[in-house]
Tab-separated table of C-alpha atoms in Angstrom:
chain	number	residue	atom	x	y	z
A	867	UNK	CA	104.308	156.172	86.266
A	868	UNK	CA	105.142	158.099	89.546
A	869	UNK	CA	107.492	157.145	91.636
A	870	UNK	CA	107.724	156.378	95.874
A	871	UNK	CA	110.640	156.906	97.508
A	872	UNK	CA	111.668	154.004	100.441
A	873	UNK	CA	114.932	155.007	101.485
A	874	UNK	CA	117.549	157.039	100.345
A	875	UNK	CA	119.394	155.414	97.686
A	876	UNK	CA	115.675	153.137	96.860
A	877	UNK	CA	112.270	154.401	95.267
A	878	UNK	CA	109.614	152.227	93.548
A	879	UNK	CA	107.738	152.704	90.432
A	880	UNK	CA	104.159	152.535	89.501
A	881	UNK	CA	104.692	149.152	88.744
A	882	UNK	CA	106.781	148.162	91.947
A	883	UNK	CA	109.748	147.679	90.388
A	884	UNK	CA	112.717	149.154	92.061
A	885	UNK	CA	115.691	151.873	91.333
A	886	UNK	CA	118.414	153.183	92.625
A	887	UNK	CA	119.197	157.138	92.223
A	888	UNK	CA	122.506	158.443	94.251
A	889	UNK	CA	122.880	161.477	94.544
A	890	UNK	CA	125.907	163.181	92.837
A	891	UNK	CA	128.275	164.138	95.227
A	892	UNK	CA	128.328	160.315	96.614
A	893	UNK	CA	128.429	159.103	92.689
A	894	UNK	CA	131.133	161.557	91.992
A	895	UNK	CA	132.767	159.738	95.686
A	896	UNK	CA	132.729	156.371	93.758
A	897	UNK	CA	134.138	156.724	90.372
A	898	UNK	CA	136.546	158.345	92.531
A	899	UNK	CA	136.771	154.794	94.610
A	900	UNK	CA	137.220	153.264	91.302
A	901	UNK	CA	139.303	154.580	89.566
A	902	UNK	CA	141.469	154.993	92.527
A	903	UNK	CA	140.928	151.477	93.091
A	904	UNK	CA	141.904	150.666	89.414
A	905	UNK	CA	145.790	152.725	89.184
A	906	UNK	CA	146.130	151.085	92.167
A	907	UNK	CA	146.268	147.297	90.799
A	908	UNK	CA	147.916	147.631	88.374
A	909	UNK	CA	150.514	150.096	89.219
A	910	UNK	CA	149.404	153.104	89.445
A	911	UNK	CA	149.217	153.247	85.597
A	912	UNK	CA	146.242	152.613	83.455
A	913	UNK	CA	146.429	152.350	79.383
A	914	UNK	CA	142.566	150.229	78.799
A	915	UNK	CA	140.948	152.962	79.342
A	916	UNK	CA	137.883	152.939	77.369
A	917	UNK	CA	137.333	149.480	79.544
A	918	UNK	CA	136.899	151.704	82.292
A	919	UNK	CA	134.991	154.337	80.559
A	920	UNK	CA	132.033	152.840	78.731
A	921	UNK	CA	131.749	150.536	82.364
A	922	UNK	CA	130.936	153.866	84.808
A	923	UNK	CA	128.967	155.090	81.294
A	924	UNK	CA	131.363	158.594	81.403
A	925	UNK	CA	132.072	160.484	78.317
A	926	UNK	CA	135.047	160.548	76.748
A	927	UNK	CA	136.823	164.196	78.456
A	928	UNK	CA	134.074	163.556	81.901
A	929	UNK	CA	136.742	160.085	82.341
A	930	UNK	CA	140.059	162.592	81.382
A	931	UNK	CA	138.386	165.392	84.163
A	932	UNK	CA	138.120	162.927	86.871
A	933	UNK	CA	141.839	161.361	86.588
A	934	UNK	CA	142.650	164.777	86.531
A	935	UNK	CA	140.636	165.868	90.032
A	936	UNK	CA	142.157	162.663	91.647
A	937	UNK	CA	146.613	164.039	90.512
A	938	UNK	CA	146.568	162.019	87.472
A	939	UNK	CA	148.511	162.705	84.145
A	940	UNK	CA	146.480	161.843	80.769
A	941	UNK	CA	148.476	161.734	77.721
A	942	UNK	CA	148.034	160.232	73.375
A	943	UNK	CA	150.060	157.009	74.090
A	944	UNK	CA	152.124	156.057	71.291
A	945	UNK	CA	151.367	153.114	69.262
A	946	UNK	CA	153.432	149.971	69.040
A	947	UNK	CA	153.870	148.165	66.025
A	948	UNK	CA	153.891	145.051	68.117
A	949	UNK	CA	152.915	141.435	67.321
A	950	UNK	CA	151.802	141.155	70.837
A	951	UNK	CA	148.396	141.191	72.286
A	952	UNK	CA	148.328	144.144	73.141
A	953	UNK	CA	149.149	145.639	70.417
A	954	UNK	CA	146.152	143.657	69.053
A	955	UNK	CA	144.082	145.877	71.112
A	956	UNK	CA	145.865	149.075	70.031
A	957	UNK	CA	145.078	148.753	66.776
A	958	UNK	CA	141.730	147.694	67.487
A	959	UNK	CA	141.109	150.943	69.253
A	960	UNK	CA	142.761	153.391	66.488
A	961	UNK	CA	140.105	151.335	63.740
A	962	UNK	CA	137.017	152.174	66.341
A	963	UNK	CA	138.233	155.555	65.928
A	964	UNK	CA	138.544	155.996	69.610
A	965	UNK	CA	141.758	157.638	71.118
A	966	UNK	CA	144.160	155.344	73.092
A	967	UNK	CA	145.750	157.815	76.659
A	968	UNK	CA	147.493	156.578	79.022
A	969	UNK	CA	146.431	157.598	82.165
A	970	UNK	CA	149.063	158.170	85.752
A	971	UNK	CA	149.357	159.121	89.036
A	972	UNK	CA	152.362	160.213	89.649
A	973	UNK	CA	153.313	160.626	92.991
A	974	UNK	CA	153.405	163.053	95.390
A	975	UNK	CA	150.281	164.486	94.134
A	976	UNK	CA	151.152	168.621	93.235
A	977	UNK	CA	147.626	170.676	92.846
A	978	UNK	CA	148.172	174.491	91.165
A	979	UNK	CA	148.982	176.655	94.222
A	980	UNK	CA	146.938	179.562	95.398
A	981	UNK	CA	148.136	182.608	94.281
A	982	UNK	CA	149.107	185.199	98.139
A	983	UNK	CA	150.652	187.729	96.541
A	984	UNK	CA	148.888	190.404	97.201
A	985	UNK	CA	149.144	193.024	93.861
A	986	UNK	CA	151.509	195.984	94.632
A	987	UNK	CA	149.212	199.128	93.650
């Protein structure tokens, strides 16, 4: 099936179907914006990460790396024994073998400092 280009983001297959193609930098940018919007909606902390990770089509390690790159701390969440809806959801995630984690954006963001000192000879 040969593809014919019809713009920067669209291509046509030989059957005439439109296919979406996104540059890797644009894809990264969209993932970062999505994560930041979700964090801002939910008080800068996310607990239902597996749903978002699945929707973004990312592996667990990729998801964690994207979160760290925007300055989030990623930690394994402690399991609660509460009988509320949220506790039930957490138990189901553990039963499926998925790691429960919390992603939190901490302000001010601290990036690693570059070593500017020169070595003495």
